[in-house]
Amino acid sequence: MVIRGYLGSLPVGDDLPARVMAVINLSPESFYKGSVADEDPVERALCLERHADVIDVGAMSTAPYLETWVPPEKELERLKKALPEIIKSVKIPVSVDTYRPQVAEYALKVGASIINDVTGGKLYPEMCRIVADYGASVVLMAREREPRPGVDPITRVLDALRDSVTHFEKCGVDSGRIVVDPGVGFPTLPPGDQPYVVKGEHRHGDPQWPWWKWDLYILSRLPSLRVLGKPILVGVSRKSFLRKIAGVATPDEVLPASLAAEALAVYKGAHVIRTHNPAETRQVVRLAEALRSVELGKEV
């Protein structure tokens, strides 16, 4: 089975270069301050465009272990100050990282072509209608409503993604415009759109799986997601499981481990890498692609 799809106008999938999605955050509370561009986001976008295939703009951090929630009015206010000019200034597709339908509708109305929903459309099921109405692409993250202790993590991830994909396809979203994300670093879905912080060792509700070991396991089993027939996006950039393993305290210190994890993700079959450091990521992505091509007996 050959996997193909689209992120906006950008084709993604097998037999295509792995794509780099660069992050711009308009949210000062984001976990990696190096990604925050609240002063000159357009200049930042133009700089990132040199190394990226897609730009992903977020106006509310969704880091599940920090107090980052803001009301939708604040998220929209931040986007309105920067998003239209970013879209006018760059020549690559622009994605917006939001799970709120009213924010997504504004973003698509002003020219974004991708919605990156870290709830998989489960917090606001009506998100699918907005995506369908605008003919947009969507990234659906694996999020469970309830933990299922004792079930293999990759089975839980696949079941969560199947639920989201089925819902969006039934809603009228073009099947070729759905990309899946295994949700590295994200625990069970919050109970609602409200402040929600997850702490503790077993954030997936299973005493057999500490949160950092869960993330490693999902990354190692990435090829299992191919059964869904959708392009795979992976976001591991500077995440906490890497800091745990590397023994460092802050996101600023973990770039080497972050790049290694991104290379592994591409080697394991990721089609898109979402990253805070696209220049460095593009190099490791190309190396991982070349190694995978040699292993598969293809020309580099």
Coordinates of N, CA and C in Angstrom, one line a residue, residues 8-204:
G8 N -2.5 21.0 3.0 CA -2.8 22.1 2.1 C -2.5 21.7 0.7
S9 N -1.6 22.5 0.0 CA -1.2 22.2 -1.4 C 0.0 21.3 -1.4
L10 N 0.5 20.9 -0.3 CA 1.7 20.1 -0.3 C 1.5 18.6 -0.2
P11 N 1.9 17.9 -1.3 CA 1.8 16.4 -1.2 C 2.7 15.8 -0.2
V12 N 2.2 14.8 0.5 CA 3.0 14.1 1.5 C 2.8 12.6 1.4
G13 N 3.8 11.8 1.8 CA 3.5 10.4 1.8 C 4.8 9.6 1.3
D14 N 4.5 8.3 1.0 CA 5.6 7.5 0.5 C 6.2 8.0 -0.8
D15 N 7.4 7.7 -1.0 CA 8.1 8.1 -2.2 C 8.2 9.6 -2.4
L16 N 8.0 10.3 -1.4 CA 8.2 11.8 -1.4 C 9.1 12.1 -0.3
P17 N 9.8 13.2 -0.4 CA 10.7 13.6 0.8 C 9.9 13.8 2.1
A18 N 10.5 13.4 3.2 CA 9.8 13.7 4.5 C 9.8 15.2 4.6
R19 N 8.6 15.7 5.0 CA 8.4 17.1 5.1 C 8.7 17.7 6.5
V20 N 9.1 18.9 6.5 CA 9.4 19.6 7.8 C 8.4 20.7 8.1
M21 N 7.7 20.5 9.2 CA 6.7 21.5 9.7 C 7.4 22.3 10.8
A22 N 7.5 23.6 10.6 CA 8.2 24.5 11.5 C 7.2 25.1 12.4
V23 N 7.5 25.3 13.7 CA 6.6 25.8 14.7 C 6.8 27.3 15.0
I24 N 5.8 28.1 14.9 CA 5.8 29.4 15.4 C 4.7 29.5 16.5
N25 N 5.1 29.9 17.7 CA 4.2 30.1 18.8 C 4.0 31.6 19.1
L26 N 2.7 31.9 19.2 CA 2.3 33.3 19.6 C 1.9 33.3 21.1
S27 N 2.2 32.2 21.8 CA 1.8 32.1 23.2 C 3.0 32.1 24.1
P28 N 3.2 33.2 24.8 CA 4.4 33.3 25.7 C 4.5 32.2 26.7
E29 N 3.4 31.5 27.0 CA 3.5 30.4 28.0 C 4.0 29.1 27.4
S30 N 4.3 29.0 26.1 CA 4.8 27.8 25.5 C 6.0 27.3 26.2
F31 N 6.1 25.9 26.2 CA 7.2 25.3 27.0 C 8.6 25.6 26.5
Y32 N 8.7 25.8 25.2 CA 10.0 26.2 24.6 C 10.0 27.6 24.2
K33 N 10.7 28.5 25.0 CA 10.6 29.9 24.7 C 11.3 30.3 23.4
G34 N 12.2 29.5 22.9 CA 12.8 29.7 21.6 C 11.9 29.7 20.5
S35 N 10.7 29.1 20.6 CA 9.7 29.1 19.6 C 8.7 30.2 19.6
V36 N 8.8 31.1 20.6 CA 7.8 32.2 20.8 C 8.2 33.4 19.9
A37 N 7.3 33.8 19.1 CA 7.6 35.0 18.2 C 6.5 36.0 18.4
D38 N 6.4 36.5 19.6 CA 5.3 37.5 19.9 C 5.7 38.9 19.5
E39 N 6.9 39.2 19.1 CA 7.3 40.5 18.8 C 7.3 40.7 17.2
D40 N 7.9 39.8 16.5 CA 7.9 39.9 15.0 C 7.7 38.6 14.4
P41 N 6.5 38.1 14.4 CA 6.2 36.7 13.9 C 6.4 36.6 12.4
V42 N 6.1 37.7 11.7 CA 6.3 37.6 10.2 C 7.8 37.4 9.8
E43 N 8.6 38.1 10.5 CA 10.1 38.0 10.2 C 10.5 36.5 10.6
R44 N 10.0 36.0 11.7 CA 10.3 34.7 12.1 C 9.8 33.7 11.0
A45 N 8.6 33.9 10.5 CA 8.0 33.0 9.5 C 8.9 33.0 8.3
L46 N 9.3 34.1 7.8 CA 10.2 34.2 6.6 C 11.5 33.5 6.9
C47 N 12.0 33.6 8.1 CA 13.3 32.9 8.4 C 13.1 31.4 8.4
L48 N 12.0 30.9 9.0 CA 11.8 29.5 9.0 C 11.4 28.9 7.7
E49 N 10.8 29.7 6.8 CA 10.4 29.3 5.5 C 11.6 28.7 4.7
R50 N 12.8 29.2 4.9 CA 13.9 28.8 4.2 C 14.2 27.3 4.4
H51 N 13.8 26.8 5.5 CA 14.1 25.4 5.9 C 12.9 24.5 6.0
A52 N 11.7 25.0 5.9 CA 10.5 24.3 6.2 C 9.6 24.1 4.9
D53 N 8.7 23.1 5.0 CA 7.7 22.9 3.9 C 6.4 23.4 4.4
V54 N 6.1 23.5 5.7 CA 4.9 24.0 6.2 C 5.2 24.8 7.5
I55 N 4.4 25.8 7.8 CA 4.5 26.5 9.1 C 3.3 26.3 9.9
D56 N 3.5 25.9 11.1 CA 2.4 25.6 12.1 C 2.4 26.7 13.1
V57 N 1.3 27.5 13.2 CA 1.2 28.6 14.1 C 0.2 28.3 15.2
G58 N 0.7 28.5 16.4 CA -0.1 28.2 17.6 C -0.3 29.5 18.5
A59 N -1.5 29.7 19.0 CA -1.7 30.8 19.9 C -2.1 30.4 21.3
M60 N -2.1 29.2 21.6 CA -2.3 28.7 22.9 C -1.4 27.4 23.1
S61 N -0.6 27.4 24.1 CA 0.2 26.2 24.3 C -0.7 25.0 24.8
T62 N -0.4 23.8 24.3 CA -1.2 22.7 24.7 C -0.3 21.7 25.5
A63 N 0.9 22.1 26.0 CA 1.7 21.3 26.8 C 0.9 20.8 28.0
P64 N 0.7 19.5 28.1 CA -0.3 18.9 29.1 C 0.2 19.0 30.5
Y65 N 1.5 19.3 30.8 CA 2.0 19.2 32.1 C 2.3 20.7 32.7
L66 N 1.8 21.7 31.9 CA 2.0 23.1 32.4 C 0.6 23.8 32.4
E67 N 0.5 24.8 33.2 CA -0.7 25.6 33.2 C -0.7 26.7 32.1
T68 N -1.2 26.3 30.9 CA -1.1 27.1 29.7 C -2.4 27.5 29.1
W69 N -3.5 27.0 29.7 CA -4.8 27.3 29.1 C -5.1 28.8 29.1
V70 N -5.7 29.2 27.9 CA -6.2 30.6 27.8 C -7.6 30.5 27.2
P71 N -8.5 31.4 27.4 CA -9.8 31.3 26.8 C -9.7 31.5 25.3
P72 N -10.8 31.1 24.6 CA -10.7 31.2 23.1 C -10.6 32.6 22.6
E73 N -11.2 33.6 23.4 CA -11.1 35.0 23.0 C -9.6 35.4 22.9
K74 N -8.8 35.0 23.9 CA -7.4 35.3 23.9 C -6.6 34.7 22.8
E75 N -7.0 33.4 22.5 CA -6.3 32.7 21.4 C -6.6 33.4 20.1
L76 N -7.8 33.8 19.9 CA -8.2 34.5 18.7 C -7.5 35.9 18.6
E77 N -7.5 36.6 19.7 CA -6.8 37.9 19.7 C -5.4 37.8 19.2
R78 N -4.7 36.8 19.8 CA -3.3 36.6 19.4 C -3.1 36.3 17.9
L79 N -4.0 35.4 17.4 CA -3.9 35.0 16.0 C -4.2 36.2 15.1
K80 N -5.2 37.0 15.4 CA -5.6 38.1 14.5 C -4.5 39.1 14.4
K81 N -3.6 39.2 15.3 CA -2.5 40.2 15.3 C -1.4 39.7 14.3
A82 N -1.3 38.4 14.0 CA -0.2 37.9 13.3 C -0.5 37.0 12.1
L83 N -1.6 36.2 12.2 CA -1.8 35.2 11.2 C -2.0 35.7 9.8
P84 N -2.9 36.7 9.6 CA -3.0 37.2 8.2 C -1.8 37.6 7.5
E85 N -0.9 38.3 8.2 CA 0.4 38.8 7.6 C 1.3 37.7 7.4
I86 N 1.3 36.7 8.3 CA 2.2 35.5 8.0 C 1.8 34.8 6.7
I87 N 0.4 34.6 6.6 CA -0.1 33.9 5.4 C 0.3 34.7 4.1
K88 N 0.2 36.0 4.2 CA 0.5 36.9 3.0 C 2.0 36.8 2.7
S89 N 2.8 36.6 3.7 CA 4.2 36.8 3.5 C 5.0 35.5 3.0
V90 N 4.4 34.3 3.4 CA 5.2 33.1 3.0 C 4.5 32.4 1.8
K91 N 5.3 31.6 1.2 CA 4.8 30.9 0.0 C 4.5 29.4 0.2
I92 N 4.6 29.0 1.5 CA 4.4 27.6 1.8 C 3.0 27.5 2.6
P93 N 2.4 26.3 2.7 CA 1.2 26.2 3.4 C 1.3 26.6 4.9
V94 N 0.3 27.2 5.4 CA 0.2 27.5 6.8 C -0.8 26.7 7.6
S95 N -0.4 26.1 8.7 CA -1.3 25.3 9.5 C -1.5 26.1 10.8
V96 N -2.7 25.9 11.4 CA -2.9 26.5 12.7 C -3.2 25.4 13.7
D97 N -2.5 25.5 14.8 CA -2.6 24.5 15.9 C -3.7 24.9 16.9
T98 N -4.8 24.3 16.7 CA -6.0 24.7 17.6 C -7.0 23.5 17.6
Y99 N -7.7 23.4 18.7 CA -8.8 22.4 18.7 C -10.1 23.1 18.8
R100 N -10.2 24.4 18.7 CA -11.4 25.1 18.9 C -12.0 25.5 17.5
P101 N -13.3 25.1 17.2 CA -13.9 25.3 15.9 C -13.9 26.8 15.5
Q102 N -14.2 27.7 16.5 CA -14.3 29.1 16.1 C -12.9 29.7 15.7
V103 N -11.9 29.2 16.3 CA -10.5 29.6 16.0 C -10.1 29.0 14.6
A104 N -10.4 27.8 14.4 CA -10.1 27.1 13.2 C -10.9 27.8 12.0
E105 N -12.1 28.2 12.2 CA -12.9 28.8 11.1 C -12.2 30.2 10.8
Y106 N -11.8 31.0 11.8 CA -11.2 32.2 11.5 C -9.9 32.0 10.7
A107 N -9.1 31.0 11.1 CA -7.8 30.7 10.5 C -8.0 30.3 9.0
L108 N -9.0 29.5 8.7 CA -9.2 29.0 7.4 C -9.8 30.2 6.5
K109 N -10.6 31.0 7.1 CA -11.2 32.1 6.4 C -10.1 33.1 5.9
V110 N -9.0 33.3 6.7 CA -8.0 34.2 6.3 C -6.9 33.6 5.5
G111 N -7.0 32.3 5.2 CA -6.1 31.7 4.3 C -5.2 30.5 4.7
A112 N -5.3 30.1 6.0 CA -4.7 28.9 6.4 C -5.3 27.7 5.7
S113 N -4.6 26.6 5.5 CA -5.1 25.5 4.8 C -5.1 24.2 5.5
I114 N -4.6 24.3 6.8 CA -4.4 23.0 7.6 C -4.8 23.4 9.0
I115 N -5.5 22.5 9.7 CA -5.8 22.6 11.1 C -5.1 21.4 11.8
N116 N -4.3 21.7 12.8 CA -3.6 20.7 13.6 C -4.3 20.6 14.9
D117 N -5.2 19.5 15.1 CA -6.0 19.4 16.2 C -5.5 18.3 17.2
V118 N -4.9 18.8 18.3 CA -4.3 17.9 19.2 C -5.2 17.1 20.1
T119 N -6.5 17.3 19.9 CA -7.5 16.4 20.5 C -8.1 15.4 19.6
G120 N -7.7 15.4 18.3 CA -8.2 14.5 17.4 C -9.7 14.7 17.0
G121 N -10.1 16.0 17.3 CA -11.5 16.3 17.0 C -12.5 15.8 18.1
K122 N -12.0 15.4 19.2 CA -12.8 14.7 20.2 C -13.3 15.7 21.3
L123 N -12.6 16.8 21.5 CA -13.1 17.8 22.5 C -14.3 18.6 21.9
Y124 N -14.1 18.9 20.6 CA -15.2 19.6 19.8 C -15.4 18.8 18.5
P125 N -16.3 17.8 18.6 CA -16.6 17.0 17.4 C -17.0 17.8 16.2
E126 N -17.6 19.0 16.4 CA -18.0 19.8 15.3 C -16.9 20.4 14.5
M127 N -15.6 20.2 15.0 CA -14.5 20.7 14.2 C -14.5 20.1 12.8
C128 N -14.9 18.9 12.7 CA -14.9 18.2 11.3 C -15.7 19.0 10.3
R129 N -16.8 19.6 10.7 CA -17.6 20.4 9.8 C -16.9 21.6 9.3
I130 N -16.1 22.3 10.1 CA -15.4 23.4 9.7 C -14.3 23.0 8.7
V131 N -13.6 21.9 9.0 CA -12.6 21.4 8.1 C -13.2 21.0 6.7
A132 N -14.3 20.3 6.8 CA -15.0 19.9 5.5 C -15.5 21.1 4.7
D133 N -16.1 22.1 5.4 CA -16.6 23.2 4.7 C -15.6 24.0 3.9
Y134 N -14.4 24.0 4.4 CA -13.3 24.8 3.8 C -12.4 23.9 2.9
G135 N -12.7 22.6 2.8 CA -11.8 21.8 2.0 C -10.4 21.7 2.5
A136 N -10.2 21.9 3.8 CA -8.9 22.0 4.4 C -8.3 20.6 4.7
S137 N -7.0 20.6 5.0 CA -6.4 19.4 5.6 C -6.4 19.4 7.1
V138 N -6.3 18.3 7.7 CA -6.3 18.2 9.2 C -5.3 17.2 9.7
V139 N -4.7 17.5 10.7 CA -3.8 16.6 11.5 C -4.5 16.2 12.7
L140 N -4.8 14.9 12.8 CA -5.5 14.3 13.9 C -4.6 13.6 14.9
M141 N -4.5 14.0 16.1 CA -3.7 13.4 17.1 C -4.4 12.3 17.8
A142 N -3.7 11.2 18.2 CA -4.3 10.1 19.0 C -4.6 10.6 20.4
R143 N -5.8 10.7 20.8 CA -6.2 11.0 22.1 C -7.4 10.1 22.6
E144 N -7.2 9.5 23.7 CA -8.3 8.6 24.2 C -9.1 9.4 25.2
R145 N -10.4 9.1 25.3 CA -11.3 9.7 26.3 C -11.1 9.1 27.6
E146 N -10.8 7.9 27.7 CA -10.5 7.2 29.0 C -9.3 6.3 28.8
P147 N -8.5 6.1 29.9 CA -7.4 5.1 29.8 C -7.9 3.7 29.7
R148 N -7.1 2.9 29.2 CA -7.4 1.4 29.0 C -6.2 0.6 29.5
P149 N -6.0 0.6 30.8 CA -4.9 -0.1 31.4 C -4.9 -1.6 31.0
G150 N -3.7 -2.1 30.7 CA -3.5 -3.5 30.3 C -3.6 -3.7 28.8
V151 N -4.0 -2.7 28.1 CA -4.0 -2.8 26.6 C -2.7 -2.3 26.1
D152 N -2.1 -2.9 25.1 CA -0.9 -2.5 24.5 C -1.0 -1.1 24.0
P153 N 0.0 -0.2 24.3 CA -0.1 1.2 23.9 C -0.3 1.4 22.5
I154 N 0.3 0.7 21.6 CA 0.1 1.0 20.1 C -1.3 0.6 19.7
T155 N -1.9 -0.4 20.4 CA -3.3 -0.7 20.1 C -4.2 0.5 20.5
R156 N -3.9 1.0 21.7 CA -4.7 2.2 22.2 C -4.5 3.4 21.2
V157 N -3.3 3.6 20.7 CA -3.1 4.7 19.8 C -3.9 4.5 18.5
L158 N -3.8 3.3 18.0 CA -4.5 3.0 16.7 C -6.0 3.1 16.9
D159 N -6.5 2.6 18.0 CA -8.0 2.7 18.2 C -8.4 4.2 18.3
A160 N -7.6 5.0 19.0 CA -7.9 6.4 19.1 C -7.9 7.1 17.8
L161 N -6.9 6.8 17.0 CA -6.8 7.4 15.7 C -8.0 6.9 14.7
R162 N -8.3 5.7 14.8 CA -9.4 5.2 13.9 C -10.7 5.9 14.2
D163 N -10.9 6.1 15.5 CA -12.2 6.8 15.9 C -12.2 8.2 15.3
S164 N -11.1 8.9 15.4 CA -11.0 10.3 14.8 C -11.1 10.3 13.3
V165 N -10.4 9.4 12.7 CA -10.4 9.4 11.2 C -11.8 9.1 10.7
T166 N -12.5 8.1 11.3 CA -13.8 7.7 10.9 C -14.8 8.9 11.0
H167 N -14.7 9.6 12.2 CA -15.6 10.7 12.4 C -15.4 11.8 11.3
F168 N -14.2 12.1 11.0 CA -13.9 13.2 10.1 C -14.3 12.7 8.6
E169 N -14.1 11.5 8.3 CA -14.5 11.0 7.0 C -16.0 11.0 6.8
K170 N -16.7 10.6 7.8 CA -18.1 10.5 7.8 C -18.7 12.0 7.7
C171 N -18.0 12.9 8.3 CA -18.4 14.3 8.3 C -18.2 15.0 6.9
G172 N -17.5 14.3 6.0 CA -17.2 14.9 4.7 C -15.9 15.4 4.4
V173 N -14.9 15.2 5.4 CA -13.6 15.7 5.1 C -12.9 14.7 4.1
D174 N -12.2 15.3 3.1 CA -11.6 14.5 2.1 C -10.6 13.5 2.8
S175 N -10.7 12.3 2.5 CA -9.9 11.2 3.0 C -8.4 11.5 2.8
G176 N -8.1 12.1 1.6 CA -6.7 12.4 1.2 C -6.1 13.6 1.9
R177 N -6.9 14.3 2.8 CA -6.5 15.5 3.5 C -6.4 15.2 5.0
I178 N -6.3 14.0 5.4 CA -6.2 13.6 6.8 C -4.8 13.0 7.1
V179 N -4.2 13.6 8.0 CA -2.8 13.1 8.4 C -3.0 12.7 9.9
V180 N -2.3 11.7 10.3 CA -2.4 11.2 11.7 C -1.1 11.4 12.5
D181 N -1.3 11.6 13.8 CA -0.2 11.9 14.7 C -0.3 11.0 15.9
P182 N 0.7 10.2 16.3 CA 0.5 9.3 17.4 C 0.5 10.0 18.8
G183 N 0.7 11.3 18.8 CA 0.5 12.0 20.1 C 1.6 11.8 21.1
V184 N 2.9 11.7 20.7 CA 4.0 11.6 21.6 C 4.0 12.7 22.6
G185 N 4.0 12.4 23.9 CA 4.0 13.5 24.9 C 2.6 13.9 25.4
F186 N 1.5 13.3 24.8 CA 0.2 13.8 25.2 C -0.6 12.6 25.9
P187 N -1.2 12.8 27.0 CA -1.9 11.8 27.7 C -3.4 11.8 27.3
T188 N -4.2 11.2 28.2 CA -5.6 11.0 27.9 C -6.3 12.4 27.8
L189 N -7.3 12.5 27.0 CA -8.0 13.7 26.7 C -8.5 14.4 28.0
P190 N -8.4 15.7 28.1 CA -9.0 16.4 29.2 C -10.5 16.3 29.2
P191 N -11.1 16.5 30.4 CA -12.6 16.4 30.5 C -13.3 17.5 29.7
G192 N -12.7 18.6 29.4 CA -13.4 19.7 28.7 C -12.4 20.8 28.4
D193 N -12.9 21.8 27.7 CA -12.0 22.9 27.4 C -11.9 23.8 28.6
Q194 N -10.9 23.5 29.4 CA -10.7 24.1 30.7 C -9.3 23.9 31.1
P195 N -8.8 24.7 32.1 CA -7.5 24.4 32.6 C -7.3 23.0 33.1
Y196 N -6.2 22.3 32.6 CA -6.1 20.9 32.9 C -4.6 20.6 32.8
V197 N -4.0 20.1 33.9 CA -2.6 19.8 34.0 C -2.5 18.4 34.5
V198 N -1.6 17.6 33.8 CA -1.4 16.2 34.1 C 0.0 16.1 34.7
K199 N 0.1 15.4 35.8 CA 1.3 15.2 36.5 C 1.4 13.7 36.9
G200 N 2.6 13.3 37.4 CA 2.7 11.9 37.8 C 3.4 11.0 36.8
E201 N 3.8 9.9 37.3 CA 4.6 8.9 36.4 C 3.8 8.2 35.4
H202 N 2.5 7.9 35.7 CA 1.7 7.1 34.9 C 0.5 7.9 34.3
R203 N 0.9 8.8 33.3 CA -0.1 9.7 32.8 C -1.0 9.1 31.8
H204 N -0.8 7.9 31.4 CA -1.7 7.2 30.5 C -2.6 6.2 31.3

